[in-house]
């Protein structure tokens, strides 16, 4: 059965039958995505990457706009998310990303999933069968393994690993750059046990170890604020010399207000030197770009 016929059997369709792997059944309020095996673990599958390069293992992500529309139906309209496995033909490309990838097969099995945002990308979270989950590691574990594979000496590796897990050198660099001491840059809370030194441009996206350790590429925030920032549901926009909070319209303002978070709050950036602030501005542009694309 063709992919189109398979989806029609479930009452679903899309506007990009050739390239799209997202489908919608408006009558039943269901969104269905193909879950590529190379992007799938036992508990999650990457179904939409905001940088447009990770979701399908090729240089350019097809049907991105349509896929994002379907994601918004799940986020905002209460549509159920479902997936079916898609198996990559690993012999179809030269390994350099220069050729178009091909589908070896897809599996006519539909599974209910929950949508979750992880580091700004969209995942179908739920139980995925082991035979269709060929990506062994992701996120923190993947980054740490990447450090071991890099050409860095033992001491350098230890420093990078400690920085990746939010401790050590990177945390100290963030504190030094901001000049506020060990406190939240937004609320000035000084309970260090709940403070997280988070990257603005994610570790995995940084091009060099210098960027990964750059204190200008981080903000020390309370854990709940850091989580919103990390999911690109909260960001900071520059207005004159100030940086003000901006919130996703999908968030409940009353709930956030009870947590001390609302639009228009000012980052405490007074102690940051101009040379650091210029780099901070560049990093923040990347974060704001993803925030705006998700609106």
mmCIF file of C-alpha atoms in Angstrom:
data_model
loop_
_atom_site.group_PDB
_atom_site.id
_atom_site.type_symbol
_atom_site.label_atom_id
_atom_site.label_comp_id
_atom_site.label_asym_id
_atom_site.label_seq_id
_atom_site.Cartn_x
_atom_site.Cartn_y
_atom_site.Cartn_z
ATOM 1 C CA UNK A 1 0.000 0.000 0.000
ATOM 2 C CA UNK A 2 1.330 3.442 -0.869
ATOM 3 C CA UNK A 3 1.918 6.019 1.830
ATOM 4 C CA UNK A 4 -0.948 8.110 0.467
ATOM 5 C CA UNK A 5 -3.367 5.158 0.515
ATOM 6 C CA UNK A 6 -2.208 4.205 4.000
ATOM 7 C CA UNK A 7 -2.999 7.672 5.299
ATOM 8 C CA UNK A 8 -6.300 7.824 3.445
ATOM 9 C CA UNK A 9 -7.272 4.598 5.204
ATOM 10 C CA UNK A 10 -6.916 6.569 8.440
ATOM 11 C CA UNK A 11 -8.820 9.558 7.075
ATOM 12 C CA UNK A 12 -5.664 11.681 6.865
ATOM 13 C CA UNK A 13 -4.060 13.689 4.078
ATOM 14 C CA UNK A 14 -1.590 16.506 3.443
ATOM 15 C CA UNK A 15 -0.791 19.117 0.823
ATOM 16 C CA UNK A 16 2.705 17.851 0.031
ATOM 17 C CA UNK A 17 2.226 14.198 -0.801
ATOM 18 C CA UNK A 18 5.645 13.859 -2.406
ATOM 19 C CA UNK A 19 7.831 15.246 0.377
ATOM 20 C CA UNK A 20 5.654 15.597 3.446
ATOM 21 C CA UNK A 21 5.680 13.135 6.330
ATOM 22 C CA UNK A 22 3.029 14.929 8.354
ATOM 23 C CA UNK A 23 -0.687 14.298 7.845
ATOM 24 C CA UNK A 24 -3.926 15.503 9.401
ATOM 25 C CA UNK A 25 -7.422 14.114 9.914
ATOM 26 C CA UNK A 26 -9.517 17.151 10.813
ATOM 27 C CA UNK A 27 -12.690 15.133 11.341
ATOM 28 C CA UNK A 28 -11.139 12.987 14.070
ATOM 29 C CA UNK A 29 -8.741 15.764 15.188
ATOM 30 C CA UNK A 30 -5.661 13.603 14.668
ATOM 31 C CA UNK A 31 -2.190 14.547 13.412
ATOM 32 C CA UNK A 32 0.057 11.739 12.133
ATOM 33 C CA UNK A 33 3.820 11.983 11.577
ATOM 34 C CA UNK A 34 6.278 9.535 10.127
ATOM 35 C CA UNK A 35 8.928 8.677 12.726
ATOM 36 C CA UNK A 36 12.298 8.079 11.032
ATOM 37 C CA UNK A 37 14.175 5.192 12.644
ATOM 38 C CA UNK A 38 17.430 7.181 12.678
ATOM 39 C CA UNK A 39 15.731 9.879 14.786
ATOM 40 C CA UNK A 40 13.954 7.472 17.119
ATOM 41 C CA UNK A 41 14.813 6.139 20.563
ATOM 42 C CA UNK A 42 12.739 3.796 22.707
ATOM 43 C CA UNK A 43 10.954 6.669 24.436
ATOM 44 C CA UNK A 44 10.903 9.454 21.828
ATOM 45 C CA UNK A 45 11.250 10.359 18.177
ATOM 46 C CA UNK A 46 12.279 13.677 16.665
ATOM 47 C CA UNK A 47 9.458 14.676 14.294
ATOM 48 C CA UNK A 48 10.204 18.361 13.652
ATOM 49 C CA UNK A 49 13.523 20.151 14.101
ATOM 50 C CA UNK A 50 13.390 23.934 14.135
ATOM 51 C CA UNK A 51 16.767 24.268 12.420
ATOM 52 C CA UNK A 52 15.316 22.380 9.463
ATOM 53 C CA UNK A 53 18.213 19.941 9.134
ATOM 54 C CA UNK A 54 17.820 17.243 11.746
ATOM 55 C CA UNK A 55 14.356 15.844 11.135
ATOM 56 C CA UNK A 56 15.102 14.199 7.783
ATOM 57 C CA UNK A 57 18.697 12.996 7.424
ATOM 58 C CA UNK A 58 19.559 15.301 4.535
ATOM 59 C CA UNK A 59 20.662 18.899 4.052
ATOM 60 C CA UNK A 60 17.217 20.407 3.580
ATOM 61 C CA UNK A 61 13.991 19.697 5.420
ATOM 62 C CA UNK A 62 10.991 19.441 3.108
ATOM 63 C CA UNK A 63 7.428 20.546 3.867
ATOM 64 C CA UNK A 64 8.601 22.356 7.000
ATOM 65 C CA UNK A 65 5.846 24.973 7.041
ATOM 66 C CA UNK A 66 3.084 22.417 6.652
ATOM 67 C CA UNK A 67 4.553 20.225 9.377
ATOM 68 C CA UNK A 68 4.716 23.182 11.742
ATOM 69 C CA UNK A 69 1.037 23.913 11.065
ATOM 70 C CA UNK A 70 0.166 20.370 12.111
ATOM 71 C CA UNK A 71 2.307 20.688 15.246
ATOM 72 C CA UNK A 72 0.356 23.807 16.194
ATOM 73 C CA UNK A 73 -2.904 21.830 15.907
ATOM 74 C CA UNK A 74 -1.584 19.466 18.571
ATOM 75 C CA UNK A 75 -0.227 22.301 20.711
ATOM 76 C CA UNK A 76 -3.161 24.678 20.523
ATOM 77 C CA UNK A 77 -6.234 22.837 19.227
ATOM 78 C CA UNK A 78 -6.119 19.588 21.186
ATOM 79 C CA UNK A 79 -5.418 17.284 18.232
ATOM 80 C CA UNK A 80 -4.101 13.805 19.098
ATOM 81 C CA UNK A 81 -0.546 13.052 17.933
ATOM 82 C CA UNK A 82 0.185 9.695 16.319
ATOM 83 C CA UNK A 83 3.203 8.257 14.513
ATOM 84 C CA UNK A 84 4.145 5.411 12.204
ATOM 85 C CA UNK A 85 7.707 4.081 11.698
ATOM 86 C CA UNK A 86 9.737 5.104 8.639
ATOM 87 C CA UNK A 87 12.905 3.172 7.801
ATOM 88 C CA UNK A 88 15.774 4.968 6.057
ATOM 89 C CA UNK A 89 17.566 3.324 3.153
ATOM 90 C CA UNK A 90 21.115 3.726 4.447
ATOM 91 C CA UNK A 91 22.573 2.777 1.052
ATOM 92 C CA UNK A 92 20.874 5.661 -0.765
ATOM 93 C CA UNK A 93 23.406 8.372 0.128
ATOM 94 C CA UNK A 94 27.171 8.701 0.128
ATOM 95 C CA UNK A 95 27.254 9.624 3.803
ATOM 96 C CA UNK A 96 28.193 13.218 3.067
ATOM 97 C CA UNK A 97 24.681 14.633 2.886
ATOM 98 C CA UNK A 98 25.042 15.421 -0.807
ATOM 99 C CA UNK A 99 22.420 13.024 -2.114
ATOM 100 C CA UNK A 100 18.705 12.754 -1.542
ATOM 101 C CA UNK A 101 17.766 10.189 1.082
ATOM 102 C CA UNK A 102 15.311 7.438 0.271
ATOM 103 C CA UNK A 103 12.783 5.501 2.267
ATOM 104 C CA UNK A 104 13.530 1.806 2.498
ATOM 105 C CA UNK A 105 10.057 1.096 3.817
ATOM 106 C CA UNK A 106 7.470 2.302 6.254
ATOM 107 C CA UNK A 107 5.483 0.268 8.753
ATOM 108 C CA UNK A 108 1.696 0.309 8.738
ATOM 109 C CA UNK A 109 1.439 0.667 12.507
ATOM 110 C CA UNK A 110 -0.091 3.730 14.148
ATOM 111 C CA UNK A 111 0.788 4.599 17.758
ATOM 112 C CA UNK A 112 -0.559 7.314 20.056
ATOM 113 C CA UNK A 113 2.090 9.743 21.282
ATOM 114 C CA UNK A 114 2.447 12.893 23.338
ATOM 115 C CA UNK A 115 4.089 16.030 21.971
ATOM 116 C CA UNK A 116 7.088 17.342 23.881
ATOM 117 C CA UNK A 117 9.498 20.188 23.173
ATOM 118 C CA UNK A 118 13.136 19.336 23.896
ATOM 119 C CA UNK A 119 15.812 21.966 23.257
ATOM 120 C CA UNK A 120 13.404 23.781 20.960
ATOM 121 C CA UNK A 121 12.642 20.758 18.753
ATOM 122 C CA UNK A 122 9.441 18.707 18.645
ATOM 123 C CA UNK A 123 9.371 15.069 19.729
ATOM 124 C CA UNK A 124 6.739 12.339 19.737
ATOM 125 C CA UNK A 125 7.125 10.904 23.230
ATOM 126 C CA UNK A 126 5.841 7.434 24.009
ATOM 127 C CA UNK A 127 6.709 3.788 23.455
ATOM 128 C CA UNK A 128 8.612 3.144 20.225
ATOM 129 C CA UNK A 129 9.527 -0.408 19.234
ATOM 130 C CA UNK A 130 13.217 -1.266 19.475
ATOM 131 C CA UNK A 131 13.417 -2.542 15.885
ATOM 132 C CA UNK A 132 12.362 0.901 14.636
ATOM 133 C CA UNK A 133 14.576 2.900 17.017
ATOM 134 C CA UNK A 134 18.136 3.086 15.725
ATOM 135 C CA UNK A 135 19.293 6.308 17.379
ATOM 136 C CA UNK A 136 20.919 5.141 20.622
ATOM 137 C CA UNK A 137 21.715 8.465 22.242
ATOM 138 C CA UNK A 138 20.506 12.051 22.200
ATOM 139 C CA UNK A 139 20.828 15.271 24.084
ATOM 140 C CA UNK A 140 23.247 15.237 27.003
ATOM 141 C CA UNK A 141 24.484 11.670 26.482
ATOM 142 C CA UNK A 142 25.094 12.269 22.789
ATOM 143 C CA UNK A 143 27.006 15.484 23.482
ATOM 144 C CA UNK A 144 29.164 13.814 26.127
ATOM 145 C CA UNK A 145 30.004 10.949 23.760
ATOM 146 C CA UNK A 146 30.917 13.562 21.166
ATOM 147 C CA UNK A 147 33.421 15.047 23.607
ATOM 148 C CA UNK A 148 35.131 11.667 23.981
ATOM 149 C CA UNK A 149 35.321 11.373 20.199
ATOM 150 C CA UNK A 150 36.895 14.823 19.825
ATOM 151 C CA UNK A 151 40.603 15.602 19.658
ATOM 152 C CA UNK A 152 40.873 17.047 23.152
ATOM 153 C CA UNK A 153 43.286 15.988 25.886
ATOM 154 C CA UNK A 154 42.107 14.361 29.122
ATOM 155 C CA UNK A 155 41.939 17.587 31.141
ATOM 156 C CA UNK A 156 40.143 19.370 28.319
ATOM 157 C CA UNK A 157 37.575 16.586 28.082
ATOM 158 C CA UNK A 158 36.867 16.729 31.793
ATOM 159 C CA UNK A 159 36.339 20.492 31.614
ATOM 160 C CA UNK A 160 33.991 20.181 28.631
ATOM 161 C CA UNK A 161 31.940 17.410 30.226
ATOM 162 C CA UNK A 162 31.535 19.341 33.464
ATOM 163 C CA UNK A 163 30.478 22.393 31.472
ATOM 164 C CA UNK A 164 27.960 20.401 29.420
ATOM 165 C CA UNK A 165 26.142 19.194 32.537
ATOM 166 C CA UNK A 166 25.844 22.749 33.821
ATOM 167 C CA UNK A 167 28.716 22.735 36.272
ATOM 168 C CA UNK A 168 32.368 23.662 36.348
ATOM 169 C CA UNK A 169 33.991 26.106 34.012
ATOM 170 C CA UNK A 170 30.971 27.187 31.929
ATOM 171 C CA UNK A 171 28.915 28.052 35.011
ATOM 172 C CA UNK A 172 31.829 30.074 36.407
ATOM 173 C CA UNK A 173 32.283 31.818 33.062
ATOM 174 C CA UNK A 174 28.616 32.824 32.988
ATOM 175 C CA UNK A 175 28.806 34.205 36.527
ATOM 176 C CA UNK A 176 31.987 36.133 35.697
ATOM 177 C CA UNK A 177 30.598 37.619 32.470
ATOM 178 C CA UNK A 178 27.344 38.777 34.031
ATOM 179 C CA UNK A 179 28.995 40.204 37.147
ATOM 180 C CA UNK A 180 25.939 39.731 39.378
ATOM 181 C CA UNK A 181 27.373 36.993 41.525
ATOM 182 C CA UNK A 182 25.718 33.580 41.725
ATOM 183 C CA UNK A 183 22.120 34.692 41.322
ATOM 184 C CA UNK A 184 19.314 34.566 38.762
ATOM 185 C CA UNK A 185 19.797 37.233 36.091
ATOM 186 C CA UNK A 186 16.055 37.928 36.057
ATOM 187 C CA UNK A 187 14.797 37.560 39.645
ATOM 188 C CA UNK A 188 18.155 37.991 41.458
ATOM 189 C CA UNK A 189 17.333 34.876 43.496
ATOM 190 C CA UNK A 190 20.551 33.640 45.119
ATOM 191 C CA UNK A 191 19.524 30.091 46.085
ATOM 192 C CA UNK A 192 22.233 28.366 44.086
ATOM 193 C CA UNK A 193 20.600 24.928 44.326
ATOM 194 C CA UNK A 194 17.810 26.046 41.940
ATOM 195 C CA UNK A 195 19.991 28.024 39.523
ATOM 196 C CA UNK A 196 20.867 26.665 36.080
ATOM 197 C CA UNK A 197 23.596 27.979 33.786
ATOM 198 C CA UNK A 198 21.933 27.379 30.431
ATOM 199 C CA UNK A 199 23.333 27.833 26.941
ATOM 200 C CA UNK A 200 21.627 30.372 24.674
ATOM 201 C CA UNK A 201 22.881 28.727 21.496
ATOM 202 C CA UNK A 202 22.660 25.012 22.355
ATOM 203 C CA UNK A 203 25.802 23.027 22.998
ATOM 204 C CA UNK A 204 25.112 20.784 19.997
ATOM 205 C CA UNK A 205 24.757 23.789 17.661
ATOM 206 C CA UNK A 206 27.936 25.605 18.755
ATOM 207 C CA UNK A 207 30.668 25.429 16.138
ATOM 208 C CA UNK A 208 33.635 25.518 18.543
ATOM 209 C CA UNK A 209 34.491 24.590 22.111
ATOM 210 C CA UNK A 210 35.176 28.286 22.707
ATOM 211 C CA UNK A 211 31.507 29.036 22.005
ATOM 212 C CA UNK A 212 30.433 26.173 24.266
ATOM 213 C CA UNK A 213 32.432 27.620 27.153
ATOM 214 C CA UNK A 214 31.761 31.302 26.408
ATOM 215 C CA UNK A 215 30.041 32.933 29.380
ATOM 216 C CA UNK A 216 28.321 35.333 26.974
ATOM 217 C CA UNK A 217 26.502 32.294 25.566
ATOM 218 C CA UNK A 218 24.777 31.614 28.858
ATOM 219 C CA UNK A 219 22.333 32.978 31.397
ATOM 220 C CA UNK A 220 22.052 31.917 35.032
ATOM 221 C CA UNK A 221 18.333 31.488 35.682
ATOM 222 C CA UNK A 222 15.991 29.871 38.179
ATOM 223 C CA UNK A 223 15.117 26.357 37.052
ATOM 224 C CA UNK A 224 11.518 27.098 35.997
ATOM 225 C CA UNK A 225 12.583 30.160 33.996
ATOM 226 C CA UNK A 226 15.466 28.245 32.464
ATOM 227 C CA UNK A 227 13.048 25.530 31.311
ATOM 228 C CA UNK A 228 10.828 28.075 29.565
ATOM 229 C CA UNK A 229 13.882 29.683 27.966
ATOM 230 C CA UNK A 230 15.278 26.327 26.881
ATOM 231 C CA UNK A 231 11.953 25.415 25.218
ATOM 232 C CA UNK A 232 11.837 28.801 23.452
ATOM 233 C CA UNK A 233 8.620 29.724 25.250
ATOM 234 C CA UNK A 234 10.337 32.696 26.888
ATOM 235 C CA UNK A 235 12.989 34.952 25.452
ATOM 236 C CA UNK A 236 14.556 38.358 25.984
ATOM 237 C CA UNK A 237 14.268 41.229 23.508
ATOM 238 C CA UNK A 238 16.471 44.295 23.456
ATOM 239 C CA UNK A 239 14.723 47.641 23.902
ATOM 240 C CA UNK A 240 17.272 50.432 24.003
ATOM 241 C CA UNK A 241 19.740 49.373 26.691
ATOM 242 C CA UNK A 242 17.319 46.979 28.380
ATOM 243 C CA UNK A 243 16.461 43.339 27.721
ATOM 244 C CA UNK A 244 12.812 42.558 28.447
ATOM 245 C CA UNK A 245 11.040 39.232 28.794
ATOM 246 C CA UNK A 246 8.718 38.109 26.031
ATOM 247 C CA UNK A 247 6.404 35.130 26.534
ATOM 248 C CA UNK A 248 4.807 32.649 24.181
ATOM 249 C CA UNK A 249 1.079 33.374 23.757
ATOM 250 C CA UNK A 250 0.391 29.702 24.526
ATOM 251 C CA UNK A 251 1.399 30.184 28.176
ATOM 252 C CA UNK A 252 -1.124 30.959 30.912
ATOM 253 C CA UNK A 253 -0.245 34.430 32.173
ATOM 254 C CA UNK A 254 -1.925 34.028 35.570
ATOM 255 C CA UNK A 255 -0.046 30.813 36.302
ATOM 256 C CA UNK A 256 3.262 32.385 35.322
ATOM 257 C CA UNK A 257 2.540 35.483 37.376
ATOM 258 C CA UNK A 258 2.219 33.241 40.411
ATOM 259 C CA UNK A 259 5.718 31.986 39.640
ATOM 260 C CA UNK A 260 7.082 35.510 39.362
ATOM 261 C CA UNK A 261 7.275 35.474 35.573
ATOM 262 C CA UNK A 262 5.564 37.949 33.262
ATOM 263 C CA UNK A 263 6.224 39.896 30.082
ATOM 264 C CA UNK A 264 8.290 43.059 30.315
ATOM 265 C CA UNK A 265 10.614 42.082 33.169
ATOM 266 C CA UNK A 266 14.167 43.391 32.849
ATOM 267 C CA UNK A 267 17.350 41.322 32.837
ATOM 268 C CA UNK A 268 19.982 42.524 35.273
ATOM 269 C CA UNK A 269 22.736 43.177 32.755
ATOM 270 C CA UNK A 270 24.218 46.365 34.213
ATOM 271 C CA UNK A 271 27.489 44.725 35.271
ATOM 272 C CA UNK A 272 28.216 43.082 31.901
ATOM 273 C CA UNK A 273 31.072 44.713 30.001
ATOM 274 C CA UNK A 274 30.387 45.945 26.425
ATOM 275 C CA UNK A 275 32.659 43.355 24.789
ATOM 276 C CA UNK A 276 30.666 40.577 26.437
ATOM 277 C CA UNK A 277 27.336 42.242 25.698
ATOM 278 C CA UNK A 278 28.089 42.374 21.973
ATOM 279 C CA UNK A 279 28.629 38.613 21.923
ATOM 280 C CA UNK A 280 25.546 38.112 24.093
ATOM 281 C CA UNK A 281 23.509 40.051 21.508
ATOM 282 C CA UNK A 282 24.703 37.750 18.731
ATOM 283 C CA UNK A 283 23.825 34.601 20.671
ATOM 284 C CA UNK A 284 20.437 35.997 21.656
ATOM 285 C CA UNK A 285 19.532 36.688 18.008
ATOM 286 C CA UNK A 286 19.717 32.947 17.374
ATOM 287 C CA UNK A 287 17.401 32.199 20.289
ATOM 288 C CA UNK A 288 14.930 34.907 19.284
ATOM 289 C CA UNK A 289 14.838 33.565 15.744
ATOM 290 C CA UNK A 290 13.594 30.180 16.932
ATOM 291 C CA UNK A 291 11.159 31.807 19.379
ATOM 292 C CA UNK A 292 9.611 33.877 16.571
ATOM 293 C CA UNK A 293 9.327 30.909 14.199
ATOM 294 C CA UNK A 294 7.295 29.052 16.803
ATOM 295 C CA UNK A 295 4.673 31.801 17.141
#
